[in-house]
Amino acid sequence: MGTAKYGLKVWGPQNPDAIREFVVDPDSESALYIGDIAIAVTAEGVAQHVATNTVNVGVVVGLIDANGLPANYAPAAAASKAGYKALVNTDPNQTYVMHWYHAATALAATDVFNHADIVVGTGNTTTGLSGSYITAVGSGTATVQVLGLAPIQGNAYGSDCEVLVKLHEHLYGAATQANGV
């Protein structure tokens, strides 16, 4: 499958009523990319998720610059991202495809329904896509819940595959589901 990291890609139809526009927090020191998980920021708007955040608003599906034009990403520098807005899919039940990569640990069918924290990788400023991916599953609460393999030709359980996930820690949906079936 390759080690392409792209964050979370919507799988299946999106609820159009769940796409919300938020101000990108100008004080955040991180860039924001399409496919990043957006967190609620007390001061203003949304910012890029980091591993321990649980106030996840949803997934960034589009960005708008200060002139109202589509943008590939919102830059890290505060002065550069003033006026940027993020279009965020806020549906806590939305399914996404996410990349699993770990050089030594393979994802197995027994990992389905377990939870995983994401690795927040560096996004691509040319494509505007997130660099986030998954490397490990666990039995405690975590950012996403693994739902199974993405039905993509050639995709198979292993150390480099595409998986279906949903946000487990979500501001609009409690992270109460237990691991396993």
mmCIF file with all atom_site columns, C-alpha atoms in Angstrom:
data_model
loop_
_atom_site.group_PDB
_atom_site.id
_atom_site.type_symbol
_atom_site.label_atom_id
_atom_site.label_alt_id
_atom_site.label_comp_id
_atom_site.label_asym_id
_atom_site.label_entity_id
_atom_site.label_seq_id
_atom_site.pdbx_PDB_ins_code
_atom_site.Cartn_x
_atom_site.Cartn_y
_atom_site.Cartn_z
_atom_site.occupancy
_atom_site.B_iso_or_equiv
_atom_site.pdbx_formal_charge
_atom_site.auth_seq_id
_atom_site.auth_comp_id
_atom_site.auth_asym_id
_atom_site.auth_atom_id
_atom_site.pdbx_PDB_model_num
ATOM 1   C CA . MET A 1 1   ? 0.000   0.000  0.000  1.00 0.00 ? 1   MET A CA 1
ATOM 2   C CA . GLY A 1 2   ? 2.941   2.344  0.517  1.00 0.00 ? 2   GLY A CA 1
ATOM 3   C CA . THR A 1 3   ? 3.456   4.586  3.491  1.00 0.00 ? 3   THR A CA 1
ATOM 4   C CA . ALA A 1 4   ? 1.276   7.459  2.315  1.00 0.00 ? 4   ALA A CA 1
ATOM 5   C CA . LYS A 1 5   ? -0.043  9.402  5.271  1.00 0.00 ? 5   LYS A CA 1
ATOM 6   C CA . TYR A 1 6   ? -3.046  11.609 4.642  1.00 0.00 ? 6   TYR A CA 1
ATOM 7   C CA . GLY A 1 7   ? -4.890  11.924 7.941  1.00 0.00 ? 7   GLY A CA 1
ATOM 8   C CA . LEU A 1 8   ? -8.557  10.985 7.941  1.00 0.00 ? 8   LEU A CA 1
ATOM 9   C CA . LYS A 1 9   ? -10.415 10.749 4.607  1.00 0.00 ? 9   LYS A CA 1
ATOM 10  C CA . VAL A 1 10  ? -14.203 10.646 4.633  1.00 0.00 ? 10  VAL A CA 1
ATOM 11  C CA . TRP A 1 11  ? -15.563 7.203  3.793  1.00 0.00 ? 11  TRP A CA 1
ATOM 12  C CA . GLY A 1 12  ? -19.152 7.122  2.615  1.00 0.00 ? 12  GLY A CA 1
ATOM 13  C CA . PRO A 1 13  ? -21.620 9.971  2.444  1.00 0.00 ? 13  PRO A CA 1
ATOM 14  C CA . GLN A 1 14  ? -21.183 13.067 4.593  1.00 0.00 ? 14  GLN A CA 1
ATOM 15  C CA . ASN A 1 15  ? -24.097 14.602 6.434  1.00 0.00 ? 15  ASN A CA 1
ATOM 16  C CA . PRO A 1 16  ? -24.194 18.093 4.855  1.00 0.00 ? 16  PRO A CA 1
ATOM 17  C CA . ASP A 1 17  ? -25.693 19.489 8.068  1.00 0.00 ? 17  ASP A CA 1
ATOM 18  C CA . ALA A 1 18  ? -22.580 18.346 9.951  1.00 0.00 ? 18  ALA A CA 1
ATOM 19  C CA . ILE A 1 19  ? -20.128 20.495 7.949  1.00 0.00 ? 19  ILE A CA 1
ATOM 20  C CA . ARG A 1 20  ? -19.460 23.559 10.083 1.00 0.00 ? 20  ARG A CA 1
ATOM 21  C CA . GLU A 1 21  ? -17.239 26.581 9.566  1.00 0.00 ? 21  GLU A CA 1
ATOM 22  C CA . PHE A 1 22  ? -14.878 27.531 12.406 1.00 0.00 ? 22  PHE A CA 1
ATOM 23  C CA . VAL A 1 23  ? -12.247 30.229 12.780 1.00 0.00 ? 23  VAL A CA 1
ATOM 24  C CA . VAL A 1 24  ? -8.730  28.754 12.803 1.00 0.00 ? 24  VAL A CA 1
ATOM 25  C CA . ASP A 1 25  ? -7.124  29.745 16.104 1.00 0.00 ? 25  ASP A CA 1
ATOM 26  C CA . PRO A 1 26  ? -4.511  32.370 15.164 1.00 0.00 ? 26  PRO A CA 1
ATOM 27  C CA . ASP A 1 27  ? -2.543  31.675 18.362 1.00 0.00 ? 27  ASP A CA 1
ATOM 28  C CA . SER A 1 28  ? -2.007  27.977 17.630 1.00 0.00 ? 28  SER A CA 1
ATOM 29  C CA . GLU A 1 29  ? 1.607   27.236 16.751 1.00 0.00 ? 29  GLU A CA 1
ATOM 30  C CA . SER A 1 30  ? 0.658   24.374 14.402 1.00 0.00 ? 30  SER A CA 1
ATOM 31  C CA . ALA A 1 31  ? -0.450  24.414 10.802 1.00 0.00 ? 31  ALA A CA 1
ATOM 32  C CA . LEU A 1 32  ? -3.845  22.874 9.982  1.00 0.00 ? 32  LEU A CA 1
ATOM 33  C CA . TYR A 1 33  ? -4.339  20.518 7.032  1.00 0.00 ? 33  TYR A CA 1
ATOM 34  C CA . ILE A 1 34  ? -7.207  18.727 5.311  1.00 0.00 ? 34  ILE A CA 1
ATOM 35  C CA . GLY A 1 35  ? -7.642  15.409 7.105  1.00 0.00 ? 35  GLY A CA 1
ATOM 36  C CA . ASP A 1 36  ? -6.428  16.743 10.460 1.00 0.00 ? 36  ASP A CA 1
ATOM 37  C CA . ILE A 1 37  ? -8.577  16.291 13.530 1.00 0.00 ? 37  ILE A CA 1
ATOM 38  C CA . ALA A 1 38  ? -9.684  19.712 14.777 1.00 0.00 ? 38  ALA A CA 1
ATOM 39  C CA . ILE A 1 39  ? -9.906  20.460 18.498 1.00 0.00 ? 39  ILE A CA 1
ATOM 40  C CA . ALA A 1 40  ? -11.960 23.131 20.217 1.00 0.00 ? 40  ALA A CA 1
ATOM 41  C CA . VAL A 1 41  ? -9.785  25.986 21.479 1.00 0.00 ? 41  VAL A CA 1
ATOM 42  C CA . THR A 1 42  ? -10.954 27.990 24.472 1.00 0.00 ? 42  THR A CA 1
ATOM 43  C CA . ALA A 1 43  ? -9.550  31.256 23.160 1.00 0.00 ? 43  ALA A CA 1
ATOM 44  C CA . GLU A 1 44  ? -11.002 31.053 19.664 1.00 0.00 ? 44  GLU A CA 1
ATOM 45  C CA . GLY A 1 45  ? -12.080 28.491 17.078 1.00 0.00 ? 45  GLY A CA 1
ATOM 46  C CA . VAL A 1 46  ? -10.221 25.283 16.251 1.00 0.00 ? 46  VAL A CA 1
ATOM 47  C CA . ALA A 1 47  ? -6.627  24.059 16.037 1.00 0.00 ? 47  ALA A CA 1
ATOM 48  C CA . GLN A 1 48  ? -4.756  20.880 15.105 1.00 0.00 ? 48  GLN A CA 1
ATOM 49  C CA . HIS A 1 49  ? -5.254  17.874 17.402 1.00 0.00 ? 49  HIS A CA 1
ATOM 50  C CA . VAL A 1 50  ? -2.296  16.564 19.397 1.00 0.00 ? 50  VAL A CA 1
ATOM 51  C CA . ALA A 1 51  ? -2.109  13.066 20.871 1.00 0.00 ? 51  ALA A CA 1
ATOM 52  C CA . THR A 1 52  ? -3.649  13.807 24.274 1.00 0.00 ? 52  THR A CA 1
ATOM 53  C CA . ASN A 1 53  ? -6.556  16.019 23.162 1.00 0.00 ? 53  ASN A CA 1
ATOM 54  C CA . THR A 1 54  ? -10.072 14.783 23.855 1.00 0.00 ? 54  THR A CA 1
ATOM 55  C CA . VAL A 1 55  ? -12.039 17.896 22.795 1.00 0.00 ? 55  VAL A CA 1
ATOM 56  C CA . ASN A 1 56  ? -12.108 16.800 19.159 1.00 0.00 ? 56  ASN A CA 1
ATOM 57  C CA . VAL A 1 57  ? -14.688 18.747 17.158 1.00 0.00 ? 57  VAL A CA 1
ATOM 58  C CA . GLY A 1 58  ? -14.310 16.686 13.979 1.00 0.00 ? 58  GLY A CA 1
ATOM 59  C CA . VAL A 1 59  ? -12.153 16.367 10.884 1.00 0.00 ? 59  VAL A CA 1
ATOM 60  C CA . VAL A 1 60  ? -11.042 19.220 8.616  1.00 0.00 ? 60  VAL A CA 1
ATOM 61  C CA . VAL A 1 61  ? -12.544 18.733 5.138  1.00 0.00 ? 61  VAL A CA 1
ATOM 62  C CA . GLY A 1 62  ? -11.701 22.162 3.719  1.00 0.00 ? 62  GLY A CA 1
ATOM 63  C CA . LEU A 1 63  ? -9.933  25.440 4.466  1.00 0.00 ? 63  LEU A CA 1
ATOM 64  C CA . ILE A 1 64  ? -10.654 29.033 3.479  1.00 0.00 ? 64  ILE A CA 1
ATOM 65  C CA . ASP A 1 65  ? -8.028  31.785 3.535  1.00 0.00 ? 65  ASP A CA 1
ATOM 66  C CA . ALA A 1 66  ? -8.478  35.364 4.770  1.00 0.00 ? 66  ALA A CA 1
ATOM 67  C CA . ASN A 1 67  ? -9.687  36.426 1.298  1.00 0.00 ? 67  ASN A CA 1
ATOM 68  C CA . GLY A 1 68  ? -12.469 33.810 1.283  1.00 0.00 ? 68  GLY A CA 1
ATOM 69  C CA . LEU A 1 69  ? -10.662 31.558 -1.214 1.00 0.00 ? 69  LEU A CA 1
ATOM 70  C CA . PRO A 1 70  ? -9.998  27.817 -0.872 1.00 0.00 ? 70  PRO A CA 1
ATOM 71  C CA . ALA A 1 71  ? -6.648  27.085 0.768  1.00 0.00 ? 71  ALA A CA 1
ATOM 72  C CA . ASN A 1 72  ? -4.489  23.942 0.840  1.00 0.00 ? 72  ASN A CA 1
ATOM 73  C CA . TYR A 1 73  ? -3.618  24.461 4.508  1.00 0.00 ? 73  TYR A CA 1
ATOM 74  C CA . ALA A 1 74  ? -3.587  27.072 7.274  1.00 0.00 ? 74  ALA A CA 1
ATOM 75  C CA . PRO A 1 75  ? 0.050   27.999 8.024  1.00 0.00 ? 75  PRO A CA 1
ATOM 76  C CA . ALA A 1 76  ? 1.606   27.733 11.478 1.00 0.00 ? 76  ALA A CA 1
ATOM 77  C CA . ALA A 1 77  ? 2.629   31.386 11.755 1.00 0.00 ? 77  ALA A CA 1
ATOM 78  C CA . ALA A 1 78  ? -0.043  33.442 13.531 1.00 0.00 ? 78  ALA A CA 1
ATOM 79  C CA . ALA A 1 79  ? 0.379   36.452 11.246 1.00 0.00 ? 79  ALA A CA 1
ATOM 80  C CA . SER A 1 80  ? -0.050  34.231 8.163  1.00 0.00 ? 80  SER A CA 1
ATOM 81  C CA . LYS A 1 81  ? -3.227  32.452 9.266  1.00 0.00 ? 81  LYS A CA 1
ATOM 82  C CA . ALA A 1 82  ? -5.222  35.376 10.636 1.00 0.00 ? 82  ALA A CA 1
ATOM 83  C CA . GLY A 1 83  ? -8.690  35.220 9.091  1.00 0.00 ? 83  GLY A CA 1
ATOM 84  C CA . TYR A 1 84  ? -8.466  31.563 8.023  1.00 0.00 ? 84  TYR A CA 1
ATOM 85  C CA . LYS A 1 85  ? -11.500 29.335 8.502  1.00 0.00 ? 85  LYS A CA 1
ATOM 86  C CA . ALA A 1 86  ? -11.786 25.557 8.641  1.00 0.00 ? 86  ALA A CA 1
ATOM 87  C CA . LEU A 1 87  ? -14.684 23.508 7.290  1.00 0.00 ? 87  LEU A CA 1
ATOM 88  C CA . VAL A 1 88  ? -15.048 20.657 9.779  1.00 0.00 ? 88  VAL A CA 1
ATOM 89  C CA . ASN A 1 89  ? -17.131 17.491 9.536  1.00 0.00 ? 89  ASN A CA 1
ATOM 90  C CA . THR A 1 90  ? -18.584 17.451 13.064 1.00 0.00 ? 90  THR A CA 1
ATOM 91  C CA . ASP A 1 91  ? -20.581 14.214 12.701 1.00 0.00 ? 91  ASP A CA 1
ATOM 92  C CA . PRO A 1 92  ? -19.465 11.885 15.546 1.00 0.00 ? 92  PRO A CA 1
ATOM 93  C CA . ASN A 1 93  ? -20.722 8.885  13.529 1.00 0.00 ? 93  ASN A CA 1
ATOM 94  C CA . GLN A 1 94  ? -18.813 9.619  10.311 1.00 0.00 ? 94  GLN A CA 1
ATOM 95  C CA . THR A 1 95  ? -16.553 6.817  9.077  1.00 0.00 ? 95  THR A CA 1
ATOM 96  C CA . TYR A 1 96  ? -13.068 7.661  7.795  1.00 0.00 ? 96  TYR A CA 1
ATOM 97  C CA . VAL A 1 97  ? -10.188 5.845  6.121  1.00 0.00 ? 97  VAL A CA 1
ATOM 98  C CA . MET A 1 98  ? -6.838  6.235  7.860  1.00 0.00 ? 98  MET A CA 1
ATOM 99  C CA . HIS A 1 99  ? -3.393  4.812  7.193  1.00 0.00 ? 99  HIS A CA 1
ATOM 100 C CA . TRP A 1 100 ? -1.851  2.226  9.536  1.00 0.00 ? 100 TRP A CA 1
ATOM 101 C CA . TYR A 1 101 ? 1.931   2.039  9.469  1.00 0.00 ? 101 TYR A CA 1
ATOM 102 C CA . HIS A 1 102 ? 4.365   0.423  11.869 1.00 0.00 ? 102 HIS A CA 1
ATOM 103 C CA . ALA A 1 103 ? 7.644   -1.142 10.727 1.00 0.00 ? 103 ALA A CA 1
ATOM 104 C CA . ALA A 1 104 ? 7.462   -3.998 13.256 1.00 0.00 ? 104 ALA A CA 1
ATOM 105 C CA . THR A 1 105 ? 3.823   -4.309 14.397 1.00 0.00 ? 105 THR A CA 1
ATOM 106 C CA . ALA A 1 106 ? 1.166   -5.605 12.035 1.00 0.00 ? 106 ALA A CA 1
ATOM 107 C CA . LEU A 1 107 ? -2.500  -4.717 12.346 1.00 0.00 ? 107 LEU A CA 1
ATOM 108 C CA . ALA A 1 108 ? -4.552  -7.922 12.751 1.00 0.00 ? 108 ALA A CA 1
ATOM 109 C CA . ALA A 1 109 ? -8.247  -8.787 12.501 1.00 0.00 ? 109 ALA A CA 1
ATOM 110 C CA . THR A 1 110 ? -8.242  -9.122 16.307 1.00 0.00 ? 110 THR A CA 1
ATOM 111 C CA . ASP A 1 111 ? -7.495  -5.374 16.535 1.00 0.00 ? 111 ASP A CA 1
ATOM 112 C CA . VAL A 1 112 ? -10.902 -4.449 15.086 1.00 0.00 ? 112 VAL A CA 1
ATOM 113 C CA . PHE A 1 113 ? -13.046 -2.456 17.555 1.00 0.00 ? 113 PHE A CA 1
ATOM 114 C CA . ASN A 1 114 ? -9.994  -1.520 19.625 1.00 0.00 ? 114 ASN A CA 1
ATOM 115 C CA . HIS A 1 115 ? -8.960  2.091  20.037 1.00 0.00 ? 115 HIS A CA 1
ATOM 116 C CA . ALA A 1 116 ? -5.916  3.917  18.728 1.00 0.00 ? 116 ALA A CA 1
ATOM 117 C CA . ASP A 1 117 ? -4.214  7.250  19.259 1.00 0.00 ? 117 ASP A CA 1
ATOM 118 C CA . ILE A 1 118 ? -2.917  8.906  16.143 1.00 0.00 ? 118 ILE A CA 1
ATOM 119 C CA . VAL A 1 119 ? 0.544   10.113 15.254 1.00 0.00 ? 119 VAL A CA 1
ATOM 120 C CA . VAL A 1 120 ? 0.281   13.739 14.165 1.00 0.00 ? 120 VAL A CA 1
ATOM 121 C CA . GLY A 1 121 ? 2.686   13.828 11.238 1.00 0.00 ? 121 GLY A CA 1
ATOM 122 C CA . THR A 1 122 ? 3.796   16.818 9.227  1.00 0.00 ? 122 THR A CA 1
ATOM 123 C CA . GLY A 1 123 ? 1.261   17.778 6.594  1.00 0.00 ? 123 GLY A CA 1
ATOM 124 C CA . ASN A 1 124 ? 2.067   18.335 2.930  1.00 0.00 ? 124 ASN A CA 1
ATOM 125 C CA . THR A 1 125 ? 1.970   22.022 1.975  1.00 0.00 ? 125 THR A CA 1
ATOM 126 C CA . THR A 1 126 ? 1.665   21.162 -1.744 1.00 0.00 ? 126 THR A CA 1
ATOM 127 C CA . THR A 1 127 ? -1.327  18.806 -1.505 1.00 0.00 ? 127 THR A CA 1
ATOM 128 C CA . GLY A 1 128 ? -2.723  20.280 1.722  1.00 0.00 ? 128 GLY A CA 1
ATOM 129 C CA . LEU A 1 129 ? -3.164  16.785 3.188  1.00 0.00 ? 129 LEU A CA 1
ATOM 130 C CA . SER A 1 130 ? -2.525  15.882 6.806  1.00 0.00 ? 130 SER A CA 1
ATOM 131 C CA . GLY A 1 131 ? 0.427   13.691 7.755  1.00 0.00 ? 131 GLY A CA 1
ATOM 132 C CA . SER A 1 132 ? -1.421  11.867 10.545 1.00 0.00 ? 132 SER A CA 1
ATOM 133 C CA . TYR A 1 133 ? -1.623  8.079  10.770 1.00 0.00 ? 133 TYR A CA 1
ATOM 134 C CA . ILE A 1 134 ? -2.044  5.199  13.260 1.00 0.00 ? 134 ILE A CA 1
ATOM 135 C CA . THR A 1 135 ? 0.744   2.971  14.609 1.00 0.00 ? 135 THR A CA 1
ATOM 136 C CA . ALA A 1 136 ? -0.733  1.114  17.587 1.00 0.00 ? 136 ALA A CA 1
ATOM 137 C CA . VAL A 1 137 ? -4.017  -0.038 19.126 1.00 0.00 ? 137 VAL A CA 1
ATOM 138 C CA . GLY A 1 138 ? -4.852  -0.418 22.786 1.00 0.00 ? 138 GLY A CA 1
ATOM 139 C CA . SER A 1 139 ? -7.562  -1.368 25.199 1.00 0.00 ? 139 SER A CA 1
ATOM 140 C CA . GLY A 1 140 ? -8.129  2.060  26.779 1.00 0.00 ? 140 GLY A CA 1
ATOM 141 C CA . THR A 1 141 ? -9.867  5.114  25.414 1.00 0.00 ? 141 THR A CA 1
ATOM 142 C CA . ALA A 1 142 ? -8.103  6.811  22.547 1.00 0.00 ? 142 ALA A CA 1
ATOM 143 C CA . THR A 1 143 ? -8.719  9.135  19.620 1.00 0.00 ? 143 THR A CA 1
ATOM 144 C CA . VAL A 1 144 ? -10.183 6.695  17.073 1.00 0.00 ? 144 VAL A CA 1
ATOM 145 C CA . GLN A 1 145 ? -11.846 3.296  17.045 1.00 0.00 ? 145 GLN A CA 1
ATOM 146 C CA . VAL A 1 146 ? -10.719 0.794  14.403 1.00 0.00 ? 146 VAL A CA 1
ATOM 147 C CA . LEU A 1 147 ? -13.731 -0.560 12.494 1.00 0.00 ? 147 LEU A CA 1
ATOM 148 C CA . GLY A 1 148 ? -11.878 -2.860 10.084 1.00 0.00 ? 148 GLY A CA 1
ATOM 149 C CA . LEU A 1 149 ? -9.947  -2.870 6.838  1.00 0.00 ? 149 LEU A CA 1
ATOM 150 C CA . ALA A 1 150 ? -10.912 -0.374 4.170  1.00 0.00 ? 150 ALA A CA 1
ATOM 151 C CA . PRO A 1 151 ? -12.357 -2.278 1.184  1.00 0.00 ? 151 PRO A CA 1
ATOM 152 C CA . ILE A 1 152 ? -9.638  -1.201 -1.220 1.00 0.00 ? 152 ILE A CA 1
ATOM 153 C CA . GLN A 1 153 ? -8.162  -3.567 -3.803 1.00 0.00 ? 153 GLN A CA 1
ATOM 154 C CA . GLY A 1 154 ? -4.900  -5.094 -2.555 1.00 0.00 ? 154 GLY A CA 1
ATOM 155 C CA . ASN A 1 155 ? -5.463  -3.939 1.042  1.00 0.00 ? 155 ASN A CA 1
ATOM 156 C CA . ALA A 1 156 ? -4.694  -6.587 3.689  1.00 0.00 ? 156 ALA A CA 1
ATOM 157 C CA . TYR A 1 157 ? -3.954  -6.738 7.396  1.00 0.00 ? 157 TYR A CA 1
ATOM 158 C CA . GLY A 1 158 ? -0.285  -6.083 8.056  1.00 0.00 ? 158 GLY A CA 1
ATOM 159 C CA . SER A 1 159 ? 2.199   -3.390 9.003  1.00 0.00 ? 159 SER A CA 1
ATOM 160 C CA . ASP A 1 160 ? 1.151   -1.066 6.153  1.00 0.00 ? 160 ASP A CA 1
ATOM 161 C CA . CYS A 1 161 ? -2.595  -0.901 5.385  1.00 0.00 ? 161 CYS A CA 1
ATOM 162 C CA . GLU A 1 162 ? -5.682  1.281  5.175  1.00 0.00 ? 162 GLU A CA 1
ATOM 163 C CA . VAL A 1 163 ? -8.281  1.007  7.951  1.00 0.00 ? 163 VAL A CA 1
ATOM 164 C CA . LEU A 1 164 ? -11.786 2.299  8.574  1.00 0.00 ? 164 LEU A CA 1
ATOM 165 C CA . VAL A 1 165 ? -12.098 4.320  11.782 1.00 0.00 ? 165 VAL A CA 1
ATOM 166 C CA . LYS A 1 166 ? -14.459 6.690  13.551 1.00 0.00 ? 166 LYS A CA 1
ATOM 167 C CA . LEU A 1 167 ? -13.586 9.343  16.099 1.00 0.00 ? 167 LEU A CA 1
ATOM 168 C CA . HIS A 1 168 ? -13.893 7.817  19.545 1.00 0.00 ? 168 HIS A CA 1
ATOM 169 C CA . GLU A 1 169 ? -13.025 10.897 21.606 1.00 0.00 ? 169 GLU A CA 1
ATOM 170 C CA . HIS A 1 170 ? -15.439 13.467 20.171 1.00 0.00 ? 170 HIS A CA 1
ATOM 171 C CA . LEU A 1 171 ? -16.876 16.642 21.657 1.00 0.00 ? 171 LEU A CA 1
ATOM 172 C CA . TYR A 1 172 ? -20.335 15.764 20.294 1.00 0.00 ? 172 TYR A CA 1
ATOM 173 C CA . GLY A 1 173 ? -20.316 12.077 21.189 1.00 0.00 ? 173 GLY A CA 1
ATOM 174 C CA . ALA A 1 174 ? -19.164 10.480 24.444 1.00 0.00 ? 174 ALA A CA 1
ATOM 175 C CA . ALA A 1 175 ? -16.245 8.024  24.327 1.00 0.00 ? 175 ALA A CA 1
ATOM 176 C CA . THR A 1 176 ? -18.039 5.303  26.237 1.00 0.00 ? 176 THR A CA 1
ATOM 177 C CA . GLN A 1 177 ? -17.974 2.381  23.849 1.00 0.00 ? 177 GLN A CA 1
ATOM 178 C CA . ALA A 1 178 ? -16.001 -0.560 25.203 1.00 0.00 ? 178 ALA A CA 1
ATOM 179 C CA . ASN A 1 179 ? -13.314 -2.345 23.215 1.00 0.00 ? 179 ASN A CA 1
ATOM 180 C CA . GLY A 1 180 ? -14.159 -5.568 21.455 1.00 0.00 ? 180 GLY A CA 1
ATOM 181 C CA . VAL A 1 181 ? -17.494 -6.814 20.319 1.00 0.00 ? 181 VAL A CA 1
#
